[in-house]
Tab-separated table of C-alpha atoms in Angstrom:
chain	number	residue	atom	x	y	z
A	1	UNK	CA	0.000	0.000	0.000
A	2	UNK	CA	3.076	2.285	0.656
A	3	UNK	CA	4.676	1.348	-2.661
A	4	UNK	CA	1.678	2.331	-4.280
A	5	UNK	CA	1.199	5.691	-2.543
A	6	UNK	CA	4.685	6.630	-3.158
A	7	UNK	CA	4.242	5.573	-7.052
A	8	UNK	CA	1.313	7.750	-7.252
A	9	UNK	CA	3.386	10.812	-5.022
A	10	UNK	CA	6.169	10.129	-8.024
A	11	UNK	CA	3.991	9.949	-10.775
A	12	UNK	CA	2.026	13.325	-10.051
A	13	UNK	CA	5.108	15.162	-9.144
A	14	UNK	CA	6.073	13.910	-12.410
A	15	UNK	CA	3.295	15.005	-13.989
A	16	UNK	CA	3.450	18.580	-12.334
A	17	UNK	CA	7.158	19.169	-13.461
A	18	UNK	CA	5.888	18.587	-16.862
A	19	UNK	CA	3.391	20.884	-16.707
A	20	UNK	CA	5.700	23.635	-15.356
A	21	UNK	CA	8.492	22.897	-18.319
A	22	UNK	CA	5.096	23.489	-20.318
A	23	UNK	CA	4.564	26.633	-18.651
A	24	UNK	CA	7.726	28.831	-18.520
A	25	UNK	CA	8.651	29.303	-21.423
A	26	UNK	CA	5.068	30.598	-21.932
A	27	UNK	CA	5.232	33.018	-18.615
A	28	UNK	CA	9.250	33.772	-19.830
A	29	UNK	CA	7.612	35.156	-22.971
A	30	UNK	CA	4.831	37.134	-20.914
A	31	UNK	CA	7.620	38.818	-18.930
A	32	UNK	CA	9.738	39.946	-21.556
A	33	UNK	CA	7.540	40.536	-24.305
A	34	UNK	CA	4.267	41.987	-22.001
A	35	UNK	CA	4.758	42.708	-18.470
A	36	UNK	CA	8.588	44.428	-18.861
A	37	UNK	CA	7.426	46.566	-21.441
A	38	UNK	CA	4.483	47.728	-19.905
A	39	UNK	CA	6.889	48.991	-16.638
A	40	UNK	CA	9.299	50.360	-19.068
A	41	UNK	CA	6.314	52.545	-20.690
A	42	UNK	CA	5.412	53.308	-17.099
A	43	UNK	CA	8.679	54.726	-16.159
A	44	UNK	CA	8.820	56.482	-19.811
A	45	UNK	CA	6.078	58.398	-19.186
A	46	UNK	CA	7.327	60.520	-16.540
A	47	UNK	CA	10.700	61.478	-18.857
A	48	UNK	CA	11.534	63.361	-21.768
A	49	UNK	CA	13.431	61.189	-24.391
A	50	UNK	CA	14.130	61.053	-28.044
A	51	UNK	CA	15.409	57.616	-28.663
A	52	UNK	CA	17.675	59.743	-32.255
A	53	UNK	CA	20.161	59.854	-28.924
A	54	UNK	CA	20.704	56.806	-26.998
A	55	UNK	CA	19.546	56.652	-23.677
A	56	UNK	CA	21.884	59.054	-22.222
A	57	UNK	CA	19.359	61.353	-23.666
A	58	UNK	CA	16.796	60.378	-21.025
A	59	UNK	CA	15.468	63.261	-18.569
A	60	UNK	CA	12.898	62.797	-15.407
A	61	UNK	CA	10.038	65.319	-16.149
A	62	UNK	CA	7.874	64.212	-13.305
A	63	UNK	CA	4.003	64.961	-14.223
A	64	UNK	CA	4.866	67.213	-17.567
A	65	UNK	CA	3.763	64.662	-19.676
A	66	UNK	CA	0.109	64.336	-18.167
A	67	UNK	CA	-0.233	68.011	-17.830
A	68	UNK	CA	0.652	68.846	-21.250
A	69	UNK	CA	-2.392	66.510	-21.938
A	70	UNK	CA	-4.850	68.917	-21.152
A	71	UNK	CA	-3.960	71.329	-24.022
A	72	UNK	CA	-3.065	68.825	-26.551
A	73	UNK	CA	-5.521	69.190	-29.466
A	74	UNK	CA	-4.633	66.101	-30.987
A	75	UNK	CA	-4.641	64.084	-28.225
A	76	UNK	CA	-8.168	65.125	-27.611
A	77	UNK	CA	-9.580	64.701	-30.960
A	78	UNK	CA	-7.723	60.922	-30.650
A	79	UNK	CA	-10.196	60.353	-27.697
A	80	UNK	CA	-13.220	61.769	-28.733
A	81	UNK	CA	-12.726	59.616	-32.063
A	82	UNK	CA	-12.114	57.232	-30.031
A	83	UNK	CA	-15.110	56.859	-28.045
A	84	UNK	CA	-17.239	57.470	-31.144
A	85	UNK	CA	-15.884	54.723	-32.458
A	86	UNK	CA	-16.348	52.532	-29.783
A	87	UNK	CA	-20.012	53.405	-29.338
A	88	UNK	CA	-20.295	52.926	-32.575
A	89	UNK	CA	-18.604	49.869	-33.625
A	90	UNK	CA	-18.953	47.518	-30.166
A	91	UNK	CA	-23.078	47.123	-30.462
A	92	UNK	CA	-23.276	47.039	-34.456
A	93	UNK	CA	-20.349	44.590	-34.607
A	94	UNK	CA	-21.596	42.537	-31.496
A	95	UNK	CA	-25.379	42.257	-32.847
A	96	UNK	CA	-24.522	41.848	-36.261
A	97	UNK	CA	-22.239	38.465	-35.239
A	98	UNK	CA	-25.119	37.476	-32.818
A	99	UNK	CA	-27.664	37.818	-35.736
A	100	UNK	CA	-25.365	35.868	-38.103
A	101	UNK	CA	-24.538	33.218	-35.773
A	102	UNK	CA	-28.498	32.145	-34.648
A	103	UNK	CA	-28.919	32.105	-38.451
A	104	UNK	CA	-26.579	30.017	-39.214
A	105	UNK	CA	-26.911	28.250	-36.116
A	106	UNK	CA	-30.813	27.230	-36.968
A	107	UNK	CA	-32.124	28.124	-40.202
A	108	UNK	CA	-29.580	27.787	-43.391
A	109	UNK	CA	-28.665	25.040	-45.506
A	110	UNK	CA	-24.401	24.468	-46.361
A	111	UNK	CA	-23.965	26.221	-42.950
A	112	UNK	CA	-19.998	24.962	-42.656
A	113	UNK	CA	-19.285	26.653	-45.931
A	114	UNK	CA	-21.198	29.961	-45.088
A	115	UNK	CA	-19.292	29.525	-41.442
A	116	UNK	CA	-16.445	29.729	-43.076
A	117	UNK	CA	-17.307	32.503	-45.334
A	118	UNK	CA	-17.999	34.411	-42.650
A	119	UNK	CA	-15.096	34.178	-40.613
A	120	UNK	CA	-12.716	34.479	-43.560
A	121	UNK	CA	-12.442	38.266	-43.259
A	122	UNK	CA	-11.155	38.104	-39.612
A	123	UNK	CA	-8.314	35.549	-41.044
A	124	UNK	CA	-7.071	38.049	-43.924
A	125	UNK	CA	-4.216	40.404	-43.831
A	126	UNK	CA	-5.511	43.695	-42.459
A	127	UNK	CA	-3.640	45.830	-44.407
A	128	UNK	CA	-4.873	43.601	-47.853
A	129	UNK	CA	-8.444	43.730	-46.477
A	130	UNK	CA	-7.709	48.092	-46.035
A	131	UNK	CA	-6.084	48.258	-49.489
A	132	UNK	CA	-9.576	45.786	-51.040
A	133	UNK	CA	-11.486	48.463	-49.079
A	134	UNK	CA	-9.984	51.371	-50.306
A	135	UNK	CA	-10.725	50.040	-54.090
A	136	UNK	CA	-14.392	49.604	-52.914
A	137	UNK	CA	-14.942	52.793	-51.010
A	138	UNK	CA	-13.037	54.719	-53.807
A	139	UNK	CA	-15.254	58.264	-54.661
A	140	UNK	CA	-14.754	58.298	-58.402
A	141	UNK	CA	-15.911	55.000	-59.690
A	142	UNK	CA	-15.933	52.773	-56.910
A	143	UNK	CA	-18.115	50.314	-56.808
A	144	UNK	CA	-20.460	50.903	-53.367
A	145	UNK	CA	-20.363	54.650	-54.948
A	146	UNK	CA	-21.621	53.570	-58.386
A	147	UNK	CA	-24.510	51.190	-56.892
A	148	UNK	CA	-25.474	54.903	-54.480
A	149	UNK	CA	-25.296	56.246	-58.016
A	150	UNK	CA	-27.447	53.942	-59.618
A	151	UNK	CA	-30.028	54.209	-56.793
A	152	UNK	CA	-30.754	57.881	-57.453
A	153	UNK	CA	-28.303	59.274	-54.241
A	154	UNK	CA	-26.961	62.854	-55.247
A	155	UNK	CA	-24.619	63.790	-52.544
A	156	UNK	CA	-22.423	60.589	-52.679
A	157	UNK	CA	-19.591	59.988	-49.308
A	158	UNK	CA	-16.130	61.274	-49.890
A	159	UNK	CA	-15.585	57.829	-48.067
A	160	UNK	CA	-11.729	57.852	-47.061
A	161	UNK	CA	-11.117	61.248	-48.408
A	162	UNK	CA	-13.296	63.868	-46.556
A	163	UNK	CA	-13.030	64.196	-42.820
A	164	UNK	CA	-17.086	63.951	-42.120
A	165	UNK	CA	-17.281	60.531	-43.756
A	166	UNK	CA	-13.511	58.892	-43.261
A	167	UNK	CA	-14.480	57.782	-39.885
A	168	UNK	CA	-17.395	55.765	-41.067
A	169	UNK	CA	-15.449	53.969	-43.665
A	170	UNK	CA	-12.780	52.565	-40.781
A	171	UNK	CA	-15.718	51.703	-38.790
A	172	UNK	CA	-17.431	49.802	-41.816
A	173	UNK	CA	-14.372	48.056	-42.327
A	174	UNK	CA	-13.858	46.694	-39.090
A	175	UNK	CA	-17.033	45.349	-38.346
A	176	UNK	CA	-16.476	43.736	-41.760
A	177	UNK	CA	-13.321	42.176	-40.548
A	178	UNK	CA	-14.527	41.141	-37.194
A	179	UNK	CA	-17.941	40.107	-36.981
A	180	UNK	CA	-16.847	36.767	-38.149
A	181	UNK	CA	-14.931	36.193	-35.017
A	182	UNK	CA	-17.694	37.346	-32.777
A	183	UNK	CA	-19.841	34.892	-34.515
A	184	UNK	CA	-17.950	31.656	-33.560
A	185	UNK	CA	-17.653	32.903	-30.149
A	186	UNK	CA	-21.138	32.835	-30.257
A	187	UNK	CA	-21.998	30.037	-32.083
A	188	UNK	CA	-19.523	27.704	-29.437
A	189	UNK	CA	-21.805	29.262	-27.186
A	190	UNK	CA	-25.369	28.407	-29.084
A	191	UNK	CA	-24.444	24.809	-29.500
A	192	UNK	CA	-24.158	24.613	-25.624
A	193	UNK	CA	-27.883	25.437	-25.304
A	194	UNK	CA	-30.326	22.861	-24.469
A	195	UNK	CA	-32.441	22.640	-27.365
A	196	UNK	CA	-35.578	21.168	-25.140
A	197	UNK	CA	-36.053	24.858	-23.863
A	198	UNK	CA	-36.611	25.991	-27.490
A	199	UNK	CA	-38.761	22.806	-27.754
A	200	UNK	CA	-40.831	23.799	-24.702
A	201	UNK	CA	-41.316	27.333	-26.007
A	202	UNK	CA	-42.539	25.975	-29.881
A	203	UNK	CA	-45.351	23.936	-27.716
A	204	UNK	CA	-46.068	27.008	-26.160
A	205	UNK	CA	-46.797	28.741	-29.222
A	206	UNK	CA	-43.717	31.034	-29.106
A	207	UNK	CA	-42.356	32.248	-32.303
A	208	UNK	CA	-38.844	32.597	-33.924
A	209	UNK	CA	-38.251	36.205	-32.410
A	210	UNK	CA	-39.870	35.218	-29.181
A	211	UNK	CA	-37.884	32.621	-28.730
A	212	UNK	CA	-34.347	34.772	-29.851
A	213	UNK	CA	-35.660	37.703	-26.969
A	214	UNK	CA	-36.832	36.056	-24.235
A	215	UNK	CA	-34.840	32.669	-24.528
A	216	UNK	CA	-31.388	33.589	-26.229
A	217	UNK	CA	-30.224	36.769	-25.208
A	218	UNK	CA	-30.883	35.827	-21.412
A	219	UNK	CA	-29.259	32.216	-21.631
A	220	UNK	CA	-26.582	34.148	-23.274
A	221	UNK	CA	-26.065	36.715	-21.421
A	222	UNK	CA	-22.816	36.219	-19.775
A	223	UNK	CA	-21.224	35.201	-23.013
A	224	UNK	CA	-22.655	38.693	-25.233
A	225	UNK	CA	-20.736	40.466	-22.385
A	226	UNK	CA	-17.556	38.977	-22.481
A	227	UNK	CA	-17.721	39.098	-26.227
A	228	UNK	CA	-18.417	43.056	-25.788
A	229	UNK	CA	-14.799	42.797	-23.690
A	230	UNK	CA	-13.086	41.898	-26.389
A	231	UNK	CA	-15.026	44.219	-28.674
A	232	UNK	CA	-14.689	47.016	-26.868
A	233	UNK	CA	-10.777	46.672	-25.793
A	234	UNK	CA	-10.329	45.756	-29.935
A	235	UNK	CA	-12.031	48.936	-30.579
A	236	UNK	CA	-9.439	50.915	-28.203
A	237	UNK	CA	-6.510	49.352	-30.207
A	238	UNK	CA	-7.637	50.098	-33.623
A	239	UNK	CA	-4.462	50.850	-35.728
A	240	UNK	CA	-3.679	48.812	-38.742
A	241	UNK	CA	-6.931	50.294	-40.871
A	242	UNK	CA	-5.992	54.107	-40.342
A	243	UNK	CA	-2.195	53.074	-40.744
A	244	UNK	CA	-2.781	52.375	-44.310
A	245	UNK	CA	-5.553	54.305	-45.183
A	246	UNK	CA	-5.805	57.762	-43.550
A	247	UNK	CA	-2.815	58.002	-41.827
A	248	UNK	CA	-5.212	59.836	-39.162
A	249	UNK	CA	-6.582	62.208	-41.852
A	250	UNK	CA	-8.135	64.164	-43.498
A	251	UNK	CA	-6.622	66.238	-40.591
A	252	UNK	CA	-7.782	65.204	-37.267
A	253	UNK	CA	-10.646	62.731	-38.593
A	254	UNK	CA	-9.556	59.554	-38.075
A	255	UNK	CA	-6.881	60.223	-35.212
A	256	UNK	CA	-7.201	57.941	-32.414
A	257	UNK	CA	-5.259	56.986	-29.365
A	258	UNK	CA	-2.968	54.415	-30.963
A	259	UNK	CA	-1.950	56.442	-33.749
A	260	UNK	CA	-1.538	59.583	-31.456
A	261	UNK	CA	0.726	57.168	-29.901
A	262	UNK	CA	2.393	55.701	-32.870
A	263	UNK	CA	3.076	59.399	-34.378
A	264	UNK	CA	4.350	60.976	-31.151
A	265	UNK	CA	6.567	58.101	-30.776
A	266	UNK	CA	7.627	57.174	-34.443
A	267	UNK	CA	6.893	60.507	-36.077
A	268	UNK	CA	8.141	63.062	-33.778
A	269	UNK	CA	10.594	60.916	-31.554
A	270	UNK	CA	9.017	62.362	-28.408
A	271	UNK	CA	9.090	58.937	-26.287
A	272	UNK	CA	8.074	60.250	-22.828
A	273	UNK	CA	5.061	61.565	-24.369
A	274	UNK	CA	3.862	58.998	-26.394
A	275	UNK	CA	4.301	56.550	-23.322
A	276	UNK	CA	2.444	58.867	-20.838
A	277	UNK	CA	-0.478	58.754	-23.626
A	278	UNK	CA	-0.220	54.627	-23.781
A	279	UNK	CA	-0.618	54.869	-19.790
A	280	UNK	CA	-4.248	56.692	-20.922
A	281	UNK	CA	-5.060	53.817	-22.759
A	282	UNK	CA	-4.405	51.537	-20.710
A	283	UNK	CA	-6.227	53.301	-17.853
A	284	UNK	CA	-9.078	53.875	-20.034
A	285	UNK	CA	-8.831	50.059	-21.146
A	286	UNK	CA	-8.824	49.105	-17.466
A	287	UNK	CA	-11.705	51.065	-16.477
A	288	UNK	CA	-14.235	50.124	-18.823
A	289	UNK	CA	-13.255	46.631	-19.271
A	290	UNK	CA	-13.733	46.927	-15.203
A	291	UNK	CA	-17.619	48.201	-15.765
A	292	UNK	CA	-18.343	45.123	-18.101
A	293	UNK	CA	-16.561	43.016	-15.404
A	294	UNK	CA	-19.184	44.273	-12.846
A	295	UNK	CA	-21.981	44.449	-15.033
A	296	UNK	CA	-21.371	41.012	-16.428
A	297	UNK	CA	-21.317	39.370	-12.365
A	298	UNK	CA	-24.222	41.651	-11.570
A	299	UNK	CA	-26.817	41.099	-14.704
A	300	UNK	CA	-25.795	37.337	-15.525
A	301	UNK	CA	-27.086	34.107	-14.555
């Protein structure tokens, strides 16, 4: 009985010192590539620093950086875009995959090839999926343009190229791009579902909307929620679109807080700065991802 106990105390140690050979080089990777930098951007953000020269360059500046947020005109503009954006693209993009997924979920035919179809966008290059976007959204002869044209519309969208319209192209384009993932989230989660429930409520004389209201938003709640996390911290780090296509423009229009970042950093070399700025995000980040955190424990099942 002894011999046995210690063969099992053996094995599981064994087992755990696999699992932890499994692990570091996972948590190394963390630590280096994640939690380091995120310090070093901490400690940036109270200095003044352009990287042109060397580190010897770096000065303490103490709370400069967040005061000279107030009067930054850019930075401002970033946020507001920022937050209209959000608002904008978190409940289209998160309804829109919900819609798609119950669909596909209960009422096509070839739903593995029309999965697939749908989630292809999120797979593909973002800057090939900007550059197909740009062809599309193009203001002389493009081809959403040309069908407004052909349905009578006079005053046709600028699109990319005029600041009250630029901003709705980017957000177009991402929910494009990542409704597809939202929609296997929930799909994962619809195929949980007992489908006796939905059987119950057919008896009852329930109907298809009925059933989507009162049956799958509440069984789902916890999961539309976490999926609005992800949403809503995605739409904080949006980057790659306005990279290639606006470069923030037509003047302020499509500046947010990444690129503010990336072109204090990258564009004008001012390093304290742009770190200070990334500690806004990440506050920001924090805080409302915080609020869904609470909401989702105090509204879910």
């Amino acid at each position: 009985m002894r011999e046995r106990k210690q063969k099992l105390s053996r094995r599981q140690l064994q087992e755990e010192r696999a699992g932890y050979l499994f692990v570091i080089p996972n948590f190394i990777g963390i630590l280096i590539f994640v939690a380091l930098p995120i310090l070093f951007s901490l400690v940036l953000g109270f200095t003044k620093w352009n990287p042109m020269q060397g580190l010897s360059a770096i000065e303490f500046a103490g709370l400069e950086n967040f005061g000279q947020m107030i009067s930054d005109e850019r930075l401002k503009t970033a946020l507001v875009n920022n937050l209209i954006y959000t608002i904008a693209y978190v409940p289209i993009s998160v309804s829109l995959a919900l819609v798609i997924a119950v669909l596909l979920n209960n009422y096509v035919f070839c739903k593995v090839p029309l999965r697939l179809m749908c989630f292809m966008p999120y797979i593909s290059a973002m800057v090939s999926v900007a550059y197909v976007w740009l062809i599309l959204l193009n203001p002389e002869g493009g081809p959403v343009n040309s069908v407004l044209a052909a349905l009578g519309v006079k005053s046709l969208p600028g699109w990319f190229t005029k600041s009250n319209s630029a901003l709705a192209g980017i957000i177009l384009m991402s929910i494009w791009h990542d409704a597809g993932y939202y929609m296997i989230l929930f799909l994962a989660a619809l195929q949980g579902l007992s489908k006796e429930v939905y059987e119950s409520a057919r008896v009852d004389g329930a109907n298809g909307l009925q059933s989507f209201f009162r049956i799958t938003i509440p069984l789902l709640a916890s999961h539309i929620l976490f999926v609005s996390i992800l949403a809503t911290i995605n739409s904080f780090k949006v980057f790659d679109q306005i990279n290639v296509l606006t470069e923030g423009g037509p003047g302020y229009a499509t500046n947010v807080l990444v690129y503010c970042i990336y072109h204090y950093a990258f564009r004008e070399h001012n390093i304290g700065y742009a770190s200070a700025v990334a500690v806004l995000l990440f506050v920001i980040i924090m805080a409302v991802s915080a609020v869904q955190v609470k909401l989702k424990e105090k509204y879910t099942l």
